[in-house]
PDB file of C-alpha atoms in Angstrom:
ATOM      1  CA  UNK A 194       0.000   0.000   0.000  1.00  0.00           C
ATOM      2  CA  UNK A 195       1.405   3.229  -1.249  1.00  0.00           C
ATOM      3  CA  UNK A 196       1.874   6.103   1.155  1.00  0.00           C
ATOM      4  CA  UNK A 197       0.014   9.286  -1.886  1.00  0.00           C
ATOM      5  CA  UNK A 198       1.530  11.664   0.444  1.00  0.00           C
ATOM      6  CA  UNK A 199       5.267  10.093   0.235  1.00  0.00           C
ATOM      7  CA  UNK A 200       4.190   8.956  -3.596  1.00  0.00           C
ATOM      8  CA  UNK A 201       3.218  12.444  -4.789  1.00  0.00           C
ATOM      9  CA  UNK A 202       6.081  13.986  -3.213  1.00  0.00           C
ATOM     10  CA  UNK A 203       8.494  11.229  -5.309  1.00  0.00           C
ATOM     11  CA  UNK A 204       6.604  12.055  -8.468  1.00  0.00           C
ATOM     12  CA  UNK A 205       6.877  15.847  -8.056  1.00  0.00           C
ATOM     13  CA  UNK A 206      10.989  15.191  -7.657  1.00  0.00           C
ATOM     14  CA  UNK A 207      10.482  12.930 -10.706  1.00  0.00           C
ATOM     15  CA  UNK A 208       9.099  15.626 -12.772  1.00  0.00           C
ATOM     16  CA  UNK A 209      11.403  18.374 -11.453  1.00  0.00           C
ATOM     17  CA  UNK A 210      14.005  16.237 -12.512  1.00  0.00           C
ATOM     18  CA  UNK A 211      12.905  15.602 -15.294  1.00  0.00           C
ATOM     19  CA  UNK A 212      11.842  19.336 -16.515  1.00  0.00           C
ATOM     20  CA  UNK A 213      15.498  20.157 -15.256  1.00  0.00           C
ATOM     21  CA  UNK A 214      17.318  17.956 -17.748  1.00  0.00           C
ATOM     22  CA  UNK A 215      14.740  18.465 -20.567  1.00  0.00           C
ATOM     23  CA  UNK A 216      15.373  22.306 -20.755  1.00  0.00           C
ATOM     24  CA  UNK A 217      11.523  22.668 -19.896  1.00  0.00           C
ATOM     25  CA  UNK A 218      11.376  24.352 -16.533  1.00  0.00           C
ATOM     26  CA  UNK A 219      10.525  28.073 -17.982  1.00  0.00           C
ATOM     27  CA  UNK A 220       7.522  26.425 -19.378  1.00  0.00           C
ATOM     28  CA  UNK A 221       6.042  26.887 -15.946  1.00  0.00           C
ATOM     29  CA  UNK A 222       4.000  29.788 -14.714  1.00  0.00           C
ATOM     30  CA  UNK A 223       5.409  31.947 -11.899  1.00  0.00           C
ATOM     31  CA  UNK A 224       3.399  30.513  -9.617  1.00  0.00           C
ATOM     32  CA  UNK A 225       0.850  27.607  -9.588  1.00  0.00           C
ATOM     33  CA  UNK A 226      -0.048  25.171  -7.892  1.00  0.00           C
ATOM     34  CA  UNK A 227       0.495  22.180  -9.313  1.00  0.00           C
ATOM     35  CA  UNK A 228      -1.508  18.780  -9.342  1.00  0.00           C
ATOM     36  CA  UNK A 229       0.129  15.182  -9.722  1.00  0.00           C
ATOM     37  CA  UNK A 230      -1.818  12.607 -11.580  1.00  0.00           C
ATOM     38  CA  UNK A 231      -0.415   9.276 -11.668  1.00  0.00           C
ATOM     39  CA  UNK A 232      -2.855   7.996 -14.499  1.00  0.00           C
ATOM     40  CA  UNK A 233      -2.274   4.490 -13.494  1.00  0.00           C
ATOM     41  CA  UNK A 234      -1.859   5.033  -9.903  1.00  0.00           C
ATOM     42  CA  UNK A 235      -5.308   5.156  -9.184  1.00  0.00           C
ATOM     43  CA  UNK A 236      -5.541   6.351  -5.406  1.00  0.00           C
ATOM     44  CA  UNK A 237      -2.572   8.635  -5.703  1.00  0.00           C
ATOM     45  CA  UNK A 238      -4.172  10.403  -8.713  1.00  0.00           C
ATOM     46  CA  UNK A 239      -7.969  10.630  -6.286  1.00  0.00           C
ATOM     47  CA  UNK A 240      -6.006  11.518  -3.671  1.00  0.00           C
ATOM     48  CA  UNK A 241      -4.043  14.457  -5.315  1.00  0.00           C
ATOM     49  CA  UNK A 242      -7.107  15.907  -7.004  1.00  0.00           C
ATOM     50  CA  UNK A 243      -9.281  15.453  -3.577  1.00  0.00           C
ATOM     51  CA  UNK A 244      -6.187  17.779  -2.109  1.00  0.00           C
ATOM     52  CA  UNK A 245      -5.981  19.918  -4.967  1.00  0.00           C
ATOM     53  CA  UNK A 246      -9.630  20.640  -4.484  1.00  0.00           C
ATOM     54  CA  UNK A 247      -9.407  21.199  -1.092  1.00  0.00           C
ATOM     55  CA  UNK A 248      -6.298  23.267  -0.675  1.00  0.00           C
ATOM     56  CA  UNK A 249      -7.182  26.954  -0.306  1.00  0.00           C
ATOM     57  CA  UNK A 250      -6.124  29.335  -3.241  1.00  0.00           C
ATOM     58  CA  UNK A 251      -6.189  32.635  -1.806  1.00  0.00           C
ATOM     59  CA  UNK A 252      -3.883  34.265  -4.567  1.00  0.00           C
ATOM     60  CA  UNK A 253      -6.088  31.917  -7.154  1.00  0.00           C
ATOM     61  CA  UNK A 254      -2.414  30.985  -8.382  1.00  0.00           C
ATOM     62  CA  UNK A 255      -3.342  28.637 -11.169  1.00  0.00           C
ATOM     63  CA  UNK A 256      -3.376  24.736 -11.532  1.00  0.00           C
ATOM     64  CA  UNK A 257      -0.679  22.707 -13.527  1.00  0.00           C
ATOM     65  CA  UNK A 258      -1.621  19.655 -14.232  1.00  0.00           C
ATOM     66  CA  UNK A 259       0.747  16.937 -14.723  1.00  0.00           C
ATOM     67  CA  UNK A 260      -0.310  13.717 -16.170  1.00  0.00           C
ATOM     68  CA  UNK A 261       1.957  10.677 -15.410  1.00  0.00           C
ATOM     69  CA  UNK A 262       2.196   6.979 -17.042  1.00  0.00           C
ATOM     70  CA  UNK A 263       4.084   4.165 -15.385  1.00  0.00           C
ATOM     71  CA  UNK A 264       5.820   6.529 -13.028  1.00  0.00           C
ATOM     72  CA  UNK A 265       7.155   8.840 -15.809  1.00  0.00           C
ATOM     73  CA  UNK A 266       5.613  12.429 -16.536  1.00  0.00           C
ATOM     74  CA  UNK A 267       4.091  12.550 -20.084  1.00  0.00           C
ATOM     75  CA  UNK A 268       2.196  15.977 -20.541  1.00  0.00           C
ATOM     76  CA  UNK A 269       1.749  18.862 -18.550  1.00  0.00           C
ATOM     77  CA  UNK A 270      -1.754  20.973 -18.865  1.00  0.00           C
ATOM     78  CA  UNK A 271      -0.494  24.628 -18.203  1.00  0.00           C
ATOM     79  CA  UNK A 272      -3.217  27.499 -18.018  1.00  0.00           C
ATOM     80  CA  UNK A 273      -4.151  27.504 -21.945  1.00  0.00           C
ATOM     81  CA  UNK A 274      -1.751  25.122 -23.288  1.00  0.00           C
ATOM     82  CA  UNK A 275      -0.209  21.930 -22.939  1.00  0.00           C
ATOM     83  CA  UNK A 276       3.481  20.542 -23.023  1.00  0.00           C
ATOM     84  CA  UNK A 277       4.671  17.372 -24.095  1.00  0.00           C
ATOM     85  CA  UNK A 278       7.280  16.011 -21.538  1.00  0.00           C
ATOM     86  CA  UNK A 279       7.911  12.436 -22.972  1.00  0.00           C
ATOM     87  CA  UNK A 280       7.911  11.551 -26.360  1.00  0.00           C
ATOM     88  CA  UNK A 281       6.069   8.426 -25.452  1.00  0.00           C
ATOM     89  CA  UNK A 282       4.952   6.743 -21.752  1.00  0.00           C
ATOM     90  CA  UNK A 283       5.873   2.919 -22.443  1.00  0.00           C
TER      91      UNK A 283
ATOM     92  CA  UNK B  76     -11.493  -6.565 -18.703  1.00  0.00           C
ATOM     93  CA  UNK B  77     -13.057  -3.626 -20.114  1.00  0.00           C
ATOM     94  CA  UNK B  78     -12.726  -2.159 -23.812  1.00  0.00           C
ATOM     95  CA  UNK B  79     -11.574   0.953 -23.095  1.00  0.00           C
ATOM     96  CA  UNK B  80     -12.867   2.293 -26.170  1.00  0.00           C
ATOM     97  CA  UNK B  81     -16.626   1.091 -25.521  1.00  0.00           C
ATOM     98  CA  UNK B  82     -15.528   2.494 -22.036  1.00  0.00           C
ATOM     99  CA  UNK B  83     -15.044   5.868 -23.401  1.00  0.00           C
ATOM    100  CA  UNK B  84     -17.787   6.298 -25.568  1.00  0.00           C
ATOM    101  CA  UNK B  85     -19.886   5.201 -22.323  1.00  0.00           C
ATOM    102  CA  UNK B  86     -18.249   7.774 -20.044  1.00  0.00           C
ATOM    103  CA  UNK B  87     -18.638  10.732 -23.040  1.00  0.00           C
ATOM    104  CA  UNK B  88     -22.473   9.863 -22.617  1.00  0.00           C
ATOM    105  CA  UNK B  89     -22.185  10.077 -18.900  1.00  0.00           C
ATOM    106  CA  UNK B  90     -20.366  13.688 -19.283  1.00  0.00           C
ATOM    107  CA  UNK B  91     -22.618  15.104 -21.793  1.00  0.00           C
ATOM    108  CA  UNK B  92     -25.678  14.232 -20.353  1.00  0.00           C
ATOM    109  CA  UNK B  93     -24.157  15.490 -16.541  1.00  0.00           C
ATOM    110  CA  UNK B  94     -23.667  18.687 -18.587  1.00  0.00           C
ATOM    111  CA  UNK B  95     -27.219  18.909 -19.798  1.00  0.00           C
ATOM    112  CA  UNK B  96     -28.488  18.287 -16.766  1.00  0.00           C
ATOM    113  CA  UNK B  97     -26.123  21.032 -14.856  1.00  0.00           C
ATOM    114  CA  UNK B  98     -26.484  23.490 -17.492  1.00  0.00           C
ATOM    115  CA  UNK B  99     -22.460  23.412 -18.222  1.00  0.00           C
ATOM    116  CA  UNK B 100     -22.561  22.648 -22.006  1.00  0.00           C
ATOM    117  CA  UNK B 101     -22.438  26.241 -22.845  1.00  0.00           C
ATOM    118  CA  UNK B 102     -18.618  26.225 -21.090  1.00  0.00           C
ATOM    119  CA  UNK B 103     -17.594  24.058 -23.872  1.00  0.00           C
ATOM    120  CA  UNK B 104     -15.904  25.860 -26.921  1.00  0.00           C
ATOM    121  CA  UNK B 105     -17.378  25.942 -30.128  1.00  0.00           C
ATOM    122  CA  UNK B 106     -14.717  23.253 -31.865  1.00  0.00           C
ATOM    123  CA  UNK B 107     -12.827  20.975 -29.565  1.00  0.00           C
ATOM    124  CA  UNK B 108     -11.143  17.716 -28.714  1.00  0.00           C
ATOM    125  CA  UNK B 109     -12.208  15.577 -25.658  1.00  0.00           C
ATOM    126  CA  UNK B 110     -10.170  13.550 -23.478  1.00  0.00           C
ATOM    127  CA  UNK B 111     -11.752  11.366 -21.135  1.00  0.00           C
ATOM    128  CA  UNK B 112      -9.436  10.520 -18.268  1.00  0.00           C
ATOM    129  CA  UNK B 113     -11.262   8.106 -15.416  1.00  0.00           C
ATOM    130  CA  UNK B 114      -8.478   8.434 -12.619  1.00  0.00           C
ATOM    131  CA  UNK B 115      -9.800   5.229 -11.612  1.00  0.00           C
ATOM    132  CA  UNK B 116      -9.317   3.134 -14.489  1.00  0.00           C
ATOM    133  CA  UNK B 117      -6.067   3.167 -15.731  1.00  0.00           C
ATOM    134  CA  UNK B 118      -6.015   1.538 -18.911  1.00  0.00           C
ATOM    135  CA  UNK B 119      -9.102   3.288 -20.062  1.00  0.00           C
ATOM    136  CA  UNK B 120      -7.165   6.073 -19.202  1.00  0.00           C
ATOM    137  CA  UNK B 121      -3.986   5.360 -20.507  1.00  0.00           C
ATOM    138  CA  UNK B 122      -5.514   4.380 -23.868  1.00  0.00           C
ATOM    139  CA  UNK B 123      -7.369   7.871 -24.055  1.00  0.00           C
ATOM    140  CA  UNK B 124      -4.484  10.229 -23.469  1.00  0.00           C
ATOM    141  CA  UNK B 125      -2.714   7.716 -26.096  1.00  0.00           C
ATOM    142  CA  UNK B 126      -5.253   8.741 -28.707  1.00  0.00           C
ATOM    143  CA  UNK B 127      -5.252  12.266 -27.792  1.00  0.00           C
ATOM    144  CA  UNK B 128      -1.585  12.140 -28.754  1.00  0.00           C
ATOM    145  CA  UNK B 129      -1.916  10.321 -31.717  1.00  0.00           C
ATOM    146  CA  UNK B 130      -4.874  11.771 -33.512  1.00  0.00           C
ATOM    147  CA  UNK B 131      -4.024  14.484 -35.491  1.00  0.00           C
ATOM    148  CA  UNK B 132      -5.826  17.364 -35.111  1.00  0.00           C
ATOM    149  CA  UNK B 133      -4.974  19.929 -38.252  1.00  0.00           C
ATOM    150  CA  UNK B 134      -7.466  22.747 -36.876  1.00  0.00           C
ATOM    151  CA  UNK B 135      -5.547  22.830 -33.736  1.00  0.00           C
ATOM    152  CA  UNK B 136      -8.996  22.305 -31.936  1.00  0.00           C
ATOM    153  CA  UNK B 137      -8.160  23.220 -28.009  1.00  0.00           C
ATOM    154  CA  UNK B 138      -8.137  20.065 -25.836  1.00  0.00           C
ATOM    155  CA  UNK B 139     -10.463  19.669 -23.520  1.00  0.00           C
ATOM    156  CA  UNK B 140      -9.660  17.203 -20.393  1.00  0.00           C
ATOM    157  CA  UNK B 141     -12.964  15.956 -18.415  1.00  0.00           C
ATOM    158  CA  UNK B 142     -11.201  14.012 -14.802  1.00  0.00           C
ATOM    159  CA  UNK B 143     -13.560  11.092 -13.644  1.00  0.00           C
ATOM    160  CA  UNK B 144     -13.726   9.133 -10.027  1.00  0.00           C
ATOM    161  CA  UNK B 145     -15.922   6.286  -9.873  1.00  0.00           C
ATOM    162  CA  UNK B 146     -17.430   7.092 -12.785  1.00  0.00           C
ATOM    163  CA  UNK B 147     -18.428  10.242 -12.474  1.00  0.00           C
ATOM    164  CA  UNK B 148     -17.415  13.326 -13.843  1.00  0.00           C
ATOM    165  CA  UNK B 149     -15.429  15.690 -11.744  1.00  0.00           C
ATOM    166  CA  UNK B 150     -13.660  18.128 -13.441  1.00  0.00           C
ATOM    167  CA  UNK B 151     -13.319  20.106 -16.684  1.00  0.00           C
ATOM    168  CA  UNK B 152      -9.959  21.062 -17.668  1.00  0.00           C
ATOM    169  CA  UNK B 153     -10.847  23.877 -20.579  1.00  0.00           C
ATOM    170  CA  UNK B 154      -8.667  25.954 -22.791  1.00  0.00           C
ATOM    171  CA  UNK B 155      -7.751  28.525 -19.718  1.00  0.00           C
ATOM    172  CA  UNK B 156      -9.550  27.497 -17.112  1.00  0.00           C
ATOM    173  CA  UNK B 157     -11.522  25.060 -15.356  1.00  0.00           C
ATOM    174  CA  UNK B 158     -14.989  23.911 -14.092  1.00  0.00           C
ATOM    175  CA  UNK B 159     -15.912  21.811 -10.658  1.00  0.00           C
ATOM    176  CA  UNK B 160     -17.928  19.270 -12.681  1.00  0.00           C
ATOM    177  CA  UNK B 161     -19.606  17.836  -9.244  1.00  0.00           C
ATOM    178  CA  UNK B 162     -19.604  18.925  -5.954  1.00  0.00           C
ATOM    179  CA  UNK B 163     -18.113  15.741  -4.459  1.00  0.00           C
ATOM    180  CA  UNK B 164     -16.785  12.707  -6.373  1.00  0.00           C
ATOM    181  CA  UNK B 165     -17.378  10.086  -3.505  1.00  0.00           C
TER     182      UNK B 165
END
């Protein structure tokens, strides 16, 4: 049984990582919050949408959305556009 | 095991008429693609965002991302901004 806490915080290095060494981290918005969803990690995914949904957003900082596959970051939904991370999940 | 394409064409009959019924369909734009992504079911999932990514789309028609639990909708994810589909999912 997965910890989504401990799991979302792994994913978020994942795709920090990740932006890092693609070049793509000045894709993101000043500030946003941003939402992990594991599309194959089921209760992770609930979970961080339940919190995301929850979370006050005083400064109504904007959502990123960042869809995963098999533990690997494959798009991210930005306010109005959308950014291809991987050129393919599996 | 579930054909995630019947799957899909089920769940964009559960969206539209949710929408009908909530008076959202006017938040839709006028031309646009739809991805269905049930955080719950992860191959129907997986297989939608696959398509997404492989279809071509020549008008550059906006993607539009409806988030499922348990079936139900949950969440739009439109060009820009978003819309609380359902108060609760569970």
């Amino acid at each position: 049984m997965v910890n989504p806490a401990e799991r979302l915080a792994e994913l978020d290095g994942i795709l920090m990582d990740h932006l890092l060494e693609a070049g793509l981290l000045q894709e993101l918005p000043e500030a946003y919050r941003l939402v992990l969803l594991p599309l194959d990690e089921p209760e992770v995914a609930a979970k961080a949408l339940a919190w995301a949904r929850e979370a006050p957003n005083p400064e109504g900082w904007p959502l990123v959305y960042a869809l995963f596959l098999e533990g690997r970051p494959v798009r991210l939904l930005l306010p109005g556009r959308e950014v291809e991370v991987a050129p393919r999940a599996a």
